[in-house]
CSV table of C-alpha atoms in Angstrom, one decimal:
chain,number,residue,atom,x,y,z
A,28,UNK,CA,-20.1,23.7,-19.8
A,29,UNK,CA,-18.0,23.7,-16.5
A,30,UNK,CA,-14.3,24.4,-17.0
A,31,UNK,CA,-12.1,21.9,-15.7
A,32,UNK,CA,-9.2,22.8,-12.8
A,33,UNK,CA,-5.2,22.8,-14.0
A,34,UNK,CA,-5.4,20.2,-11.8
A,35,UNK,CA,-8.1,18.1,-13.5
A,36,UNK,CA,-6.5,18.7,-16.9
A,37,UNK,CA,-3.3,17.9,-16.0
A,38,UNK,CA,-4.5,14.4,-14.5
A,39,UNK,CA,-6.7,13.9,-17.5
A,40,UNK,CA,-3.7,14.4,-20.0
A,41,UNK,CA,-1.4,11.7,-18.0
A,42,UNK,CA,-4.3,9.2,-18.2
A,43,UNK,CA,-5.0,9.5,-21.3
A,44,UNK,CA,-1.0,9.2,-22.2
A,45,UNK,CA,-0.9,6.1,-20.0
A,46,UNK,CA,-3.8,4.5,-21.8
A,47,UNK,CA,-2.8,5.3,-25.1
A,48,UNK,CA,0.7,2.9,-24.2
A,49,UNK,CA,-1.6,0.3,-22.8
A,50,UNK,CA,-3.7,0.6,-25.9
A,51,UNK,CA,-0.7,0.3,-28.3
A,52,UNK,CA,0.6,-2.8,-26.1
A,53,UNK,CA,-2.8,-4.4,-26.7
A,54,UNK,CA,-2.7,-3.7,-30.1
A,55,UNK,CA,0.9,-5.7,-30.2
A,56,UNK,CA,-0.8,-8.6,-28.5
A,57,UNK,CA,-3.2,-8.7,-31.2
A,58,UNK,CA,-0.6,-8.1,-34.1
A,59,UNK,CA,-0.5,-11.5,-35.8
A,60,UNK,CA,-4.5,-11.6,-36.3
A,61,UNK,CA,-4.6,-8.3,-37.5
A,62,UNK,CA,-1.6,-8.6,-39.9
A,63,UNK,CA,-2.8,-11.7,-41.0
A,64,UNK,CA,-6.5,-9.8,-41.7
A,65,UNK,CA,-4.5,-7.8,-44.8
A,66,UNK,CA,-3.6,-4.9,-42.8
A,67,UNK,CA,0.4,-3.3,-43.5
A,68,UNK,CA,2.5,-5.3,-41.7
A,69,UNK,CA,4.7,-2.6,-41.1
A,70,UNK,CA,2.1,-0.5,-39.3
A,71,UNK,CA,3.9,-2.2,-35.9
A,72,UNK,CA,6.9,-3.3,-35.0
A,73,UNK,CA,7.9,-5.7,-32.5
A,74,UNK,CA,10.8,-4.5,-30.2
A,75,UNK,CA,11.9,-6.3,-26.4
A,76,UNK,CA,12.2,-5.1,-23.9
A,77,UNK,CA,15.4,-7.0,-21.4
A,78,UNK,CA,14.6,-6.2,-17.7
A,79,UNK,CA,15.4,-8.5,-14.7
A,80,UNK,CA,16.3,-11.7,-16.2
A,81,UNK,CA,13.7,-11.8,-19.0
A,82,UNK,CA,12.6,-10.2,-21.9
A,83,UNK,CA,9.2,-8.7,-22.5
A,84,UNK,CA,7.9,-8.7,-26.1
A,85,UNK,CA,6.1,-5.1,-27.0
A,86,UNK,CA,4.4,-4.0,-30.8
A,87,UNK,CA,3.9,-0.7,-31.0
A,88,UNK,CA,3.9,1.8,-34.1
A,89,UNK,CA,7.5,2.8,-35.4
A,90,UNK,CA,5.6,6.7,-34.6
A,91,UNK,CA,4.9,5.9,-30.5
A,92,UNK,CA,7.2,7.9,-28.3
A,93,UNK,CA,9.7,7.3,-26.1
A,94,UNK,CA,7.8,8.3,-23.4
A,95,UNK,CA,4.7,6.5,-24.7
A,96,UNK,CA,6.9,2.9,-24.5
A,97,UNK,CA,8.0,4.0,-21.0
A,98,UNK,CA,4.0,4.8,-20.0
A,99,UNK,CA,3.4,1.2,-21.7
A,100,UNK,CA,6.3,-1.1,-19.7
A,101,UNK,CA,5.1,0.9,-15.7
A,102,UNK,CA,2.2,-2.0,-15.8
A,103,UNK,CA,4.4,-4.5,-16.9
A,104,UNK,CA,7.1,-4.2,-14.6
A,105,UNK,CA,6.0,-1.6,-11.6
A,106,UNK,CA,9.2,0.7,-13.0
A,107,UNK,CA,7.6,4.6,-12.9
A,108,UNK,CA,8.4,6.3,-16.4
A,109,UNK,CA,10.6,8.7,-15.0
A,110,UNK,CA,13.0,5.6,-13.2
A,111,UNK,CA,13.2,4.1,-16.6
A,112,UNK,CA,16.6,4.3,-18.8
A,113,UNK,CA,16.3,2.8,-22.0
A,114,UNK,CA,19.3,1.7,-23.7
A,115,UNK,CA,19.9,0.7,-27.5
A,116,UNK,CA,23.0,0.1,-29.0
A,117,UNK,CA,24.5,2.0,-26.1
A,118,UNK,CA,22.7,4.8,-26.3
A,119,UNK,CA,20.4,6.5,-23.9
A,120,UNK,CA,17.0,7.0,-25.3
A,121,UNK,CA,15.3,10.4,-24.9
A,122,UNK,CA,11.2,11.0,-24.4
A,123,UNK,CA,10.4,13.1,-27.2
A,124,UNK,CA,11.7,11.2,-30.2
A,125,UNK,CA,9.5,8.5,-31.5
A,126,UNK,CA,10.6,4.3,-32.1
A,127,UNK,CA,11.7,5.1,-35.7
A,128,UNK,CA,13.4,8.4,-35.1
A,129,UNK,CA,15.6,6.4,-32.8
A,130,UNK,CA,16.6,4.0,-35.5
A,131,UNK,CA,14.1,1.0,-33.5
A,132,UNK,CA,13.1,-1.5,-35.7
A,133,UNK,CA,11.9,-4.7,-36.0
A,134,UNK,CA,13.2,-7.1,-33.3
A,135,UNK,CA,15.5,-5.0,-31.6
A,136,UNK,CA,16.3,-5.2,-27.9
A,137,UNK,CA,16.3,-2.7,-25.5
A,138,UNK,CA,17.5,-2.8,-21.8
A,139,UNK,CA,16.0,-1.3,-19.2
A,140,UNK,CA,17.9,0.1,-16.1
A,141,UNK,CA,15.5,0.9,-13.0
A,142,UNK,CA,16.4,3.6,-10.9
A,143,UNK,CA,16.7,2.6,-7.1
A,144,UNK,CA,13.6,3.5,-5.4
A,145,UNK,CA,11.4,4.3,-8.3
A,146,UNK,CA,9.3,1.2,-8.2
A,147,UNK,CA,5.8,1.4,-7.6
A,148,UNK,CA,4.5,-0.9,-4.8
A,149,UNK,CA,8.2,-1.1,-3.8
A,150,UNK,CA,9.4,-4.3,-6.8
A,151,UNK,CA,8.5,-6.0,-9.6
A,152,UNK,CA,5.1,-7.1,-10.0
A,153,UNK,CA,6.1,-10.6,-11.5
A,154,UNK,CA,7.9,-10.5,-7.3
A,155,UNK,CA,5.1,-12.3,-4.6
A,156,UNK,CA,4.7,-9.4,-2.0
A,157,UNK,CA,6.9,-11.0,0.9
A,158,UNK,CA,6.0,-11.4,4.5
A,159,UNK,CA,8.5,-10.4,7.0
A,160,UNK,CA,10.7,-13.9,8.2
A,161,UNK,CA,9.2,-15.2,11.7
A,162,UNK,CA,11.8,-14.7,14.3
A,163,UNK,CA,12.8,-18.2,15.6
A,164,UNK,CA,15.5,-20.2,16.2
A,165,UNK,CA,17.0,-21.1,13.1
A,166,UNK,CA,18.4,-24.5,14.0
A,167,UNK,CA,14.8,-25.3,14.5
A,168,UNK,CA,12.8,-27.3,12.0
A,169,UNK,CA,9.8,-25.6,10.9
A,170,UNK,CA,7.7,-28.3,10.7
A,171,UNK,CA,8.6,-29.7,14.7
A,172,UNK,CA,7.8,-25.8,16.0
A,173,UNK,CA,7.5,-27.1,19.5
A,174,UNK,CA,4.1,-26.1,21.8
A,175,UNK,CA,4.7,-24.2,24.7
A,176,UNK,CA,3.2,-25.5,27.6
A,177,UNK,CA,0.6,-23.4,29.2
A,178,UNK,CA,0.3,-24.0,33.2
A,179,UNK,CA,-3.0,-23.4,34.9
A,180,UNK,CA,-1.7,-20.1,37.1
A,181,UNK,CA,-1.4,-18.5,34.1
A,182,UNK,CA,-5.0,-19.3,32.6
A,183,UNK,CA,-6.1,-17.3,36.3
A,184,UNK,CA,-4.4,-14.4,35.5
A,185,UNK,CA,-5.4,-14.2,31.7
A,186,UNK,CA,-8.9,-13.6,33.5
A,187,UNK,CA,-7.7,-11.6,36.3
A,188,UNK,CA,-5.9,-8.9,33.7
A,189,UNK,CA,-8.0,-9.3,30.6
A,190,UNK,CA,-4.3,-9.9,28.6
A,191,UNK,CA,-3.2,-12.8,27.2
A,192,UNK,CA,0.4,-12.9,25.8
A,193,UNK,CA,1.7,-15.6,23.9
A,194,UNK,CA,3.4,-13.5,21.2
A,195,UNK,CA,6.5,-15.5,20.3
A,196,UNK,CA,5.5,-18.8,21.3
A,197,UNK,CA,5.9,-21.0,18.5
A,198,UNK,CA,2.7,-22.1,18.5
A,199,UNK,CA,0.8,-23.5,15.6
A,200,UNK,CA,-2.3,-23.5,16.8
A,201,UNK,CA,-4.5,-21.0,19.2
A,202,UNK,CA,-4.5,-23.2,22.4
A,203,UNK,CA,-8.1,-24.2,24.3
A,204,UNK,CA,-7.2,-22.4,27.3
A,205,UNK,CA,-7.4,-19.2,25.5
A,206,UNK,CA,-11.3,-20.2,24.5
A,207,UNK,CA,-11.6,-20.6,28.8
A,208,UNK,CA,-11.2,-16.9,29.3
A,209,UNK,CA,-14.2,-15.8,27.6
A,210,UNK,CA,-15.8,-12.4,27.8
A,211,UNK,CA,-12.9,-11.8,30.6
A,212,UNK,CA,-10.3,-11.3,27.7
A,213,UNK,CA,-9.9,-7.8,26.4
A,214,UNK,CA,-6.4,-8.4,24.7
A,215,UNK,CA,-5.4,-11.1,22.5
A,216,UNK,CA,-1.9,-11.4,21.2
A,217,UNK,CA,-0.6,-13.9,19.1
A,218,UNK,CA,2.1,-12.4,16.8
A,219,UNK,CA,5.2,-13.9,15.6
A,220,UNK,CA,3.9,-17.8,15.5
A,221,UNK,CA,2.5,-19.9,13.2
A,222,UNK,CA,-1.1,-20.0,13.4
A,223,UNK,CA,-2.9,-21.5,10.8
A,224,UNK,CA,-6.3,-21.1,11.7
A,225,UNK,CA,-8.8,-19.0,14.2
A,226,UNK,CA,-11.2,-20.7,14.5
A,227,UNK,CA,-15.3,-20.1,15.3
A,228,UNK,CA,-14.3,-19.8,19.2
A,229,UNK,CA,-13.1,-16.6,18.8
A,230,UNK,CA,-16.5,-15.3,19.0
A,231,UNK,CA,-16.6,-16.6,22.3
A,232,UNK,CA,-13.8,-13.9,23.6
A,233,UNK,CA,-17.3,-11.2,23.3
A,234,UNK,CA,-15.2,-8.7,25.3
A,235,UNK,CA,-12.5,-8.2,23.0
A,236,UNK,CA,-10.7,-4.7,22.3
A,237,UNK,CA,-7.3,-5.6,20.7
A,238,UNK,CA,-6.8,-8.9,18.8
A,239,UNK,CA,-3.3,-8.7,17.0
A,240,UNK,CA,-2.2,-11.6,14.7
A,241,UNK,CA,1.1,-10.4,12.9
A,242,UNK,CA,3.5,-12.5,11.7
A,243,UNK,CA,1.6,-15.8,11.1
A,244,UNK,CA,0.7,-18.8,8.7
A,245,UNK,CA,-2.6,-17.3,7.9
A,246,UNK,CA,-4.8,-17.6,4.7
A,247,UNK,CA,-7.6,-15.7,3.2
A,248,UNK,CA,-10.1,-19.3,4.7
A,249,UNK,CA,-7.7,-19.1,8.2
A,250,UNK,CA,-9.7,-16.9,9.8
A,251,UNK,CA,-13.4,-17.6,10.7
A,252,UNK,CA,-14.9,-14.1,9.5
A,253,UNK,CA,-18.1,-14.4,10.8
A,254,UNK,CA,-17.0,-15.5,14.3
A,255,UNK,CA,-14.3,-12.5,14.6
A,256,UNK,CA,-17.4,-10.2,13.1
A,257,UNK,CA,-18.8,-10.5,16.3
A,258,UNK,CA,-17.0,-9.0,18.5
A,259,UNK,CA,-18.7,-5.7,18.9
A,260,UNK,CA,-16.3,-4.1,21.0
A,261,UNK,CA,-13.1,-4.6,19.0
A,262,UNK,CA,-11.2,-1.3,18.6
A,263,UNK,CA,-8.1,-2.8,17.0
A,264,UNK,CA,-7.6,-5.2,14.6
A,265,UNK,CA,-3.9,-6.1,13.6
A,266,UNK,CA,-3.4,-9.1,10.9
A,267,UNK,CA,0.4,-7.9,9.1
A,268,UNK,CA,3.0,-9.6,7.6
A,269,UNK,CA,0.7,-12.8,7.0
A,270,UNK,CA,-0.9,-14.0,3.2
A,271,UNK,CA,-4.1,-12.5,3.0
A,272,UNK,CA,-4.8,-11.9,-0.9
A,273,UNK,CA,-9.0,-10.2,-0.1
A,274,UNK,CA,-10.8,-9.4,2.8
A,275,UNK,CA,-14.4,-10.3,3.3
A,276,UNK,CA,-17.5,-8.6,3.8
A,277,UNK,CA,-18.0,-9.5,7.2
A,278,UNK,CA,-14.7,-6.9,7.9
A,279,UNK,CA,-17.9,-4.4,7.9
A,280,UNK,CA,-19.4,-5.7,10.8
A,281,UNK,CA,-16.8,-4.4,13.1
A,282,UNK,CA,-18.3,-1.4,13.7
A,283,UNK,CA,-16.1,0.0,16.8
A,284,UNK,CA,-13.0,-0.8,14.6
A,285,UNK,CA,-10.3,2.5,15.3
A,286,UNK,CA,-7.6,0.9,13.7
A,287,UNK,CA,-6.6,-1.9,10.9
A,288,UNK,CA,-3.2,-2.9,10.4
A,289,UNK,CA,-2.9,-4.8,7.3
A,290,UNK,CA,0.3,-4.1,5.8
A,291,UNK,CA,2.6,-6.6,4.6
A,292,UNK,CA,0.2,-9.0,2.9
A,293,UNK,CA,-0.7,-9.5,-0.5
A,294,UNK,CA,-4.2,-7.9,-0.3
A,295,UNK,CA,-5.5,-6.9,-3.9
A,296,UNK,CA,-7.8,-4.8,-3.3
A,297,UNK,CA,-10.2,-3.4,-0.2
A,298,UNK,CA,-14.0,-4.6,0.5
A,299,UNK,CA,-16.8,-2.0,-0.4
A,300,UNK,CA,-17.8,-3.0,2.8
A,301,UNK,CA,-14.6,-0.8,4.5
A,302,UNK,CA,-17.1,2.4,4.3
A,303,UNK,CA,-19.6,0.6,7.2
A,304,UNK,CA,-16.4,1.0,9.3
A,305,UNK,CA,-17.5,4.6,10.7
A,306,UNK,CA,-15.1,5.1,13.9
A,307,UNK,CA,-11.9,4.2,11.9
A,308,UNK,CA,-9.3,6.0,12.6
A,309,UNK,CA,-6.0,4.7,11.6
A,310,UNK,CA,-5.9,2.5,8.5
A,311,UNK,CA,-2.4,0.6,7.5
A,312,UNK,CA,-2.6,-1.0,4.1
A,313,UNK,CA,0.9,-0.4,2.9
A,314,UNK,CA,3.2,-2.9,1.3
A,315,UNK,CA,0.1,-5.2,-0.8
A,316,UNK,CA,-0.6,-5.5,-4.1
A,317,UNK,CA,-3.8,-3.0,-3.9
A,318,UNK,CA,-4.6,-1.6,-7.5
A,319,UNK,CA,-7.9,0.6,-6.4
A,320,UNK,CA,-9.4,1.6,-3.4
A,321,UNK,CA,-13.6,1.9,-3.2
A,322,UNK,CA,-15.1,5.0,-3.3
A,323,UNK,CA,-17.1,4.2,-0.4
A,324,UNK,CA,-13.7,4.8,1.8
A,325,UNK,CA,-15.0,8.7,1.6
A,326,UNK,CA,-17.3,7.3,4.5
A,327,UNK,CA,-15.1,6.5,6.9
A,328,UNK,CA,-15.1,10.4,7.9
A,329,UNK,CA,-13.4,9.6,11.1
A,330,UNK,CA,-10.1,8.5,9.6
A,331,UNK,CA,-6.8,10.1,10.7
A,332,UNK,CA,-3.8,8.8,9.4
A,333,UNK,CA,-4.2,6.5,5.8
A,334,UNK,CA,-0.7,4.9,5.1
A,335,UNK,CA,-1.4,3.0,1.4
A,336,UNK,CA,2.1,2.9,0.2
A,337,UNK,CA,4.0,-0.1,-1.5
A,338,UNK,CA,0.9,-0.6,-3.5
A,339,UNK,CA,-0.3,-0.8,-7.5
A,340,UNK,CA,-2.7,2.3,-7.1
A,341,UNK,CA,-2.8,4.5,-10.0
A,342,UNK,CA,-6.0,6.7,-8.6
A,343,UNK,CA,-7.7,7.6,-5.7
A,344,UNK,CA,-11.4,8.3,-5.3
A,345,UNK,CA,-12.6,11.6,-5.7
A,346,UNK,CA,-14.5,10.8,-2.2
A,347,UNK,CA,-10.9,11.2,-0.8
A,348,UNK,CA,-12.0,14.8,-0.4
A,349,UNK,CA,-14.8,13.4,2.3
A,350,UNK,CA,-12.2,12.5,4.6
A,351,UNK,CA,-11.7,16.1,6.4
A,352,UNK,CA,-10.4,15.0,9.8
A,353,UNK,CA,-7.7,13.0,8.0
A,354,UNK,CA,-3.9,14.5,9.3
A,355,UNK,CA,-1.6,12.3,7.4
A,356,UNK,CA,-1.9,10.5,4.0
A,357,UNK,CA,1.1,8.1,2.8
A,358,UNK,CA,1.4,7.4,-1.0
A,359,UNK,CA,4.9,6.4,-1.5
A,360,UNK,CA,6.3,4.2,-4.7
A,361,UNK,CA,2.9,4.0,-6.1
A,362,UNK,CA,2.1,4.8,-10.0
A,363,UNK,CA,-0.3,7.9,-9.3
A,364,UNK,CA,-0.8,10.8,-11.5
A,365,UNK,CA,-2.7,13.0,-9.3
A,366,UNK,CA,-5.1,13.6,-6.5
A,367,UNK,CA,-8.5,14.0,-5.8
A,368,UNK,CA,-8.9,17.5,-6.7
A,369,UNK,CA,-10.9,18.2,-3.5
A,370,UNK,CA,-8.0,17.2,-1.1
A,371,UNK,CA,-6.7,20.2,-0.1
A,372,UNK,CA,-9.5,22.1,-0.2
A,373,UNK,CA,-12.0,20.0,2.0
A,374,UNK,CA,-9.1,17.9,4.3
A,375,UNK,CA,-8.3,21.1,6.3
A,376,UNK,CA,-6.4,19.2,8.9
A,377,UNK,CA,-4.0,17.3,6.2
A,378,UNK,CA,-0.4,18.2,7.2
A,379,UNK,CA,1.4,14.8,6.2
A,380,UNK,CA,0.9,13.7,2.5
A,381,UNK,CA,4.3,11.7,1.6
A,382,UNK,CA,4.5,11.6,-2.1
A,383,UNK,CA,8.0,10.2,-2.7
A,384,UNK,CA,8.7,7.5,-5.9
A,385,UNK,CA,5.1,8.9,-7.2
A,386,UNK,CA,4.5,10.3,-10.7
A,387,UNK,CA,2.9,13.5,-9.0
A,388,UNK,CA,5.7,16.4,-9.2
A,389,UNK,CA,5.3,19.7,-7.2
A,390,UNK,CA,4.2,21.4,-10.0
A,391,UNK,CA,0.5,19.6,-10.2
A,392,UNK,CA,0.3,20.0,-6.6
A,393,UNK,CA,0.5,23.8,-6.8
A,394,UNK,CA,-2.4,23.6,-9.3
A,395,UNK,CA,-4.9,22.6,-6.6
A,396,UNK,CA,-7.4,24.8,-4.8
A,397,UNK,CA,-6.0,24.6,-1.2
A,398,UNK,CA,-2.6,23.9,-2.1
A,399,UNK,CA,-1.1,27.3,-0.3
A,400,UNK,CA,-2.8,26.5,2.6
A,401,UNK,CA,-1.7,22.7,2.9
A,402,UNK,CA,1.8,24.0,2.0
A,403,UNK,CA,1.1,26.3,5.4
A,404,UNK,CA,0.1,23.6,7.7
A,405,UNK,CA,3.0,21.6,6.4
A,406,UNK,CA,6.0,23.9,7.2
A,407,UNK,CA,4.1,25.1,10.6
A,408,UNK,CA,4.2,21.3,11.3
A,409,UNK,CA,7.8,20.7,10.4
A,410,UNK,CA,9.3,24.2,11.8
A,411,UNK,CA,7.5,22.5,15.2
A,412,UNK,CA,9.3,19.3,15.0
A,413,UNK,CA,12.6,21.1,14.7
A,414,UNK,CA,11.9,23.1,16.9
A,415,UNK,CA,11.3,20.5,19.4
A,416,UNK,CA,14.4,18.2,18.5
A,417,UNK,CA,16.4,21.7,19.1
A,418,UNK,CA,15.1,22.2,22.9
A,419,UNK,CA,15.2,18.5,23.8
A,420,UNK,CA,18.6,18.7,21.8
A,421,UNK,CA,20.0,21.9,24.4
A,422,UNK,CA,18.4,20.7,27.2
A,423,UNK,CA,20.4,17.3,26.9
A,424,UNK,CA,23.3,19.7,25.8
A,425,UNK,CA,22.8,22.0,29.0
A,426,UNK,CA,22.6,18.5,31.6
A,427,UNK,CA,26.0,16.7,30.0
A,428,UNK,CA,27.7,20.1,30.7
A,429,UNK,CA,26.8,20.2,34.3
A,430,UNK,CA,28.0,16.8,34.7
């Protein structure tokens, strides 16, 4: 039978922790039926938990750990275990000793203090993900957004230049004349409005490289998928800081996609679909509500930078390790326990990998196959950007002296 890496064991231990707390908490939702079926009463105790304005009822054994009842409340309030500080009866409670050894019982009440920064997909889960404000003028009503008039020399040179700017226009809607330009249009930018809808038309902008919608009203059914899935030549696609909860299938169509900005929404998760997206190179999904990312993501071989932080994830795909012209990987305030255990060993040009607020610790990193090399390409690239910031630093230095 193969033997398993460190790295591999290590993981497998911390999952099977963290399910063995999510296990006892389901067992404390259950407790009244099973009680009630003849079973010791006093087999579970229920204890809760105060933490941002409520209080979260847990049953666990009077035997579970500290740490266990930690590894149980990450799910329930996106705190990671080692941010927790659990007080009772003013006392700090440590990992190792179990509910009873800490004189727990029945009913008591424990408050938990979050560390700042230690929150997986940057605050509490019970917390909508929020969408940047839309700068406008605040003495403005929102709902009497006035629509900027569009005069007829400027339709002639949306078609001369190919770019049409109307980014901070308070417009609510996508105006006609924008529908005029047709295959002429290679940039569309509509960011910081309130658009509520694009509509079929866009498929008649067939020429289309950039199309960036940040900043908007939009909805999962505001945007006509199978029109934008059209546009074959569309390298970027930029939809943050609106409310987008899933993205469709049809996101698979744009096959000359490079780069998808998605941050900012409240995405739960990423389309199968994302691994038809061959060319991508830049993918920004951070601040959502993403709990697991398809495996089929190992496909898009082309992809550079990944930036997934601010999210629920727990666990990448082992087809992470397919991604071997990826340079820089963000994971930051996420509940992770490991990596792939390919990573460092097939990714030969990662350099980047930010694993700050994480559960991952340097010590499990130095347990993967590739690690010492990774660790090389990362101070190489930071002894370079130092060294950088020092010449552009004396040459600066150098010119105010001579002055």
């Amino acid at each position: 039978m193969r033997k398993q890496s460190p790295a591999m064991e290590a993981r497998k231990s911390m999952l099977e922790e963290r399910n063995s707390g999510r296990k006892a908490w389901r067992r404390g939702k259950m407790g009244d039926a099973s009680t009630g079926a003849g079973s010791n009463p006093q087999s579970t105790i229920d204890i809760f938990v105060k933490f941002g304005g409520s209080s979260i009822p847990i049953s666990l054994s009077p035997d579970t750990t500290v740490k266990v009842l930690k590894t149980t409340l990450q799910p329930l309030t996106d705190v990671l275990p080692r941010g927790q500080r659990l007080i009772y009866k003013g006392k700090l409670l440590v990992d190792p000793m179990t509910l009873k050894e800490s004189e727990i019982g029945n009913g008591a009440k424990i408050m938990l203090i979050a560390s700042k920064g230690l929150h997986q997909g940057d605050g509490p889960i019970l917390k909508d993900a929020q969408t940047k404000p839309i700068s406008r003028d605040a003495r403005k009503p929102a709902d009497k957004l006035e629509v900027v008039p569009i005069d007829k020399n400027r339709l002639e040179r949306w078609k001369v230049t190919g770019v049409i700017g109307l980014a901070g226009c308070d417009l609510k809607a996508i105006p006609d004349e924008v529908w005029a330009c047709g295959s002429s249009a290679r940039v569309l930018d509509m960011s910081n409005n309130s658009i509520q809808h694009v509509p079929a038309q866009i498929s008649n902008l067939s020429s289309m490289q950039k199309l960036l919608l940040n900043a908007n009203a939009l909805l999962d059914k505001s945007i006509h998928w199978e029109g934008l899935a059209s546009l074959k030549f569309l390298t970027v696609l930029s939809v943050c800081q609106n409310s987008l909860i899933t993205l469709p299938c049809e996101l698979g169509a744009l096959d000359s996609l490079r780069q998808l900005h998605i941050s900012n929404n409240k995405l739960t998760s990423l389309p199968i679909e994302i691994g038809l997206l061959s060319q991508l190179e830049v993918l920004k999904a951070n601040n959502n509500r993403i709990t697991t990312i398809p495996s089929s993501m190992g496909n898009c071989t082309s992809l550079i930078e990944v930036d997934l932080s601010s999210n629920l994830l727990s666990v990448l795909p082992e087809e992470f390790g397919n991604l071997r012209n990826l340079k820089a990987l963000y994971l930051s305030n996420n509940g992770l326990l490991s990596l792939p255990s390919s990573l460092f060993k097939t990714c030969l040009e990662l350099s980047t990998l930010d694993l700050h607020n994480t559960e991952i610790t340097s010590d499990i990193l130095r347990q993967f196959e590739g690690w010492e090399d990774f660790d090389k390409r990362r101070r190489s690239k930071h002894q370079k950007q130092l060294d950088f910031r020092v010449v552009v630093s004396g040459e600066f230095d150098e010119g105010a002296d001579k002055n």
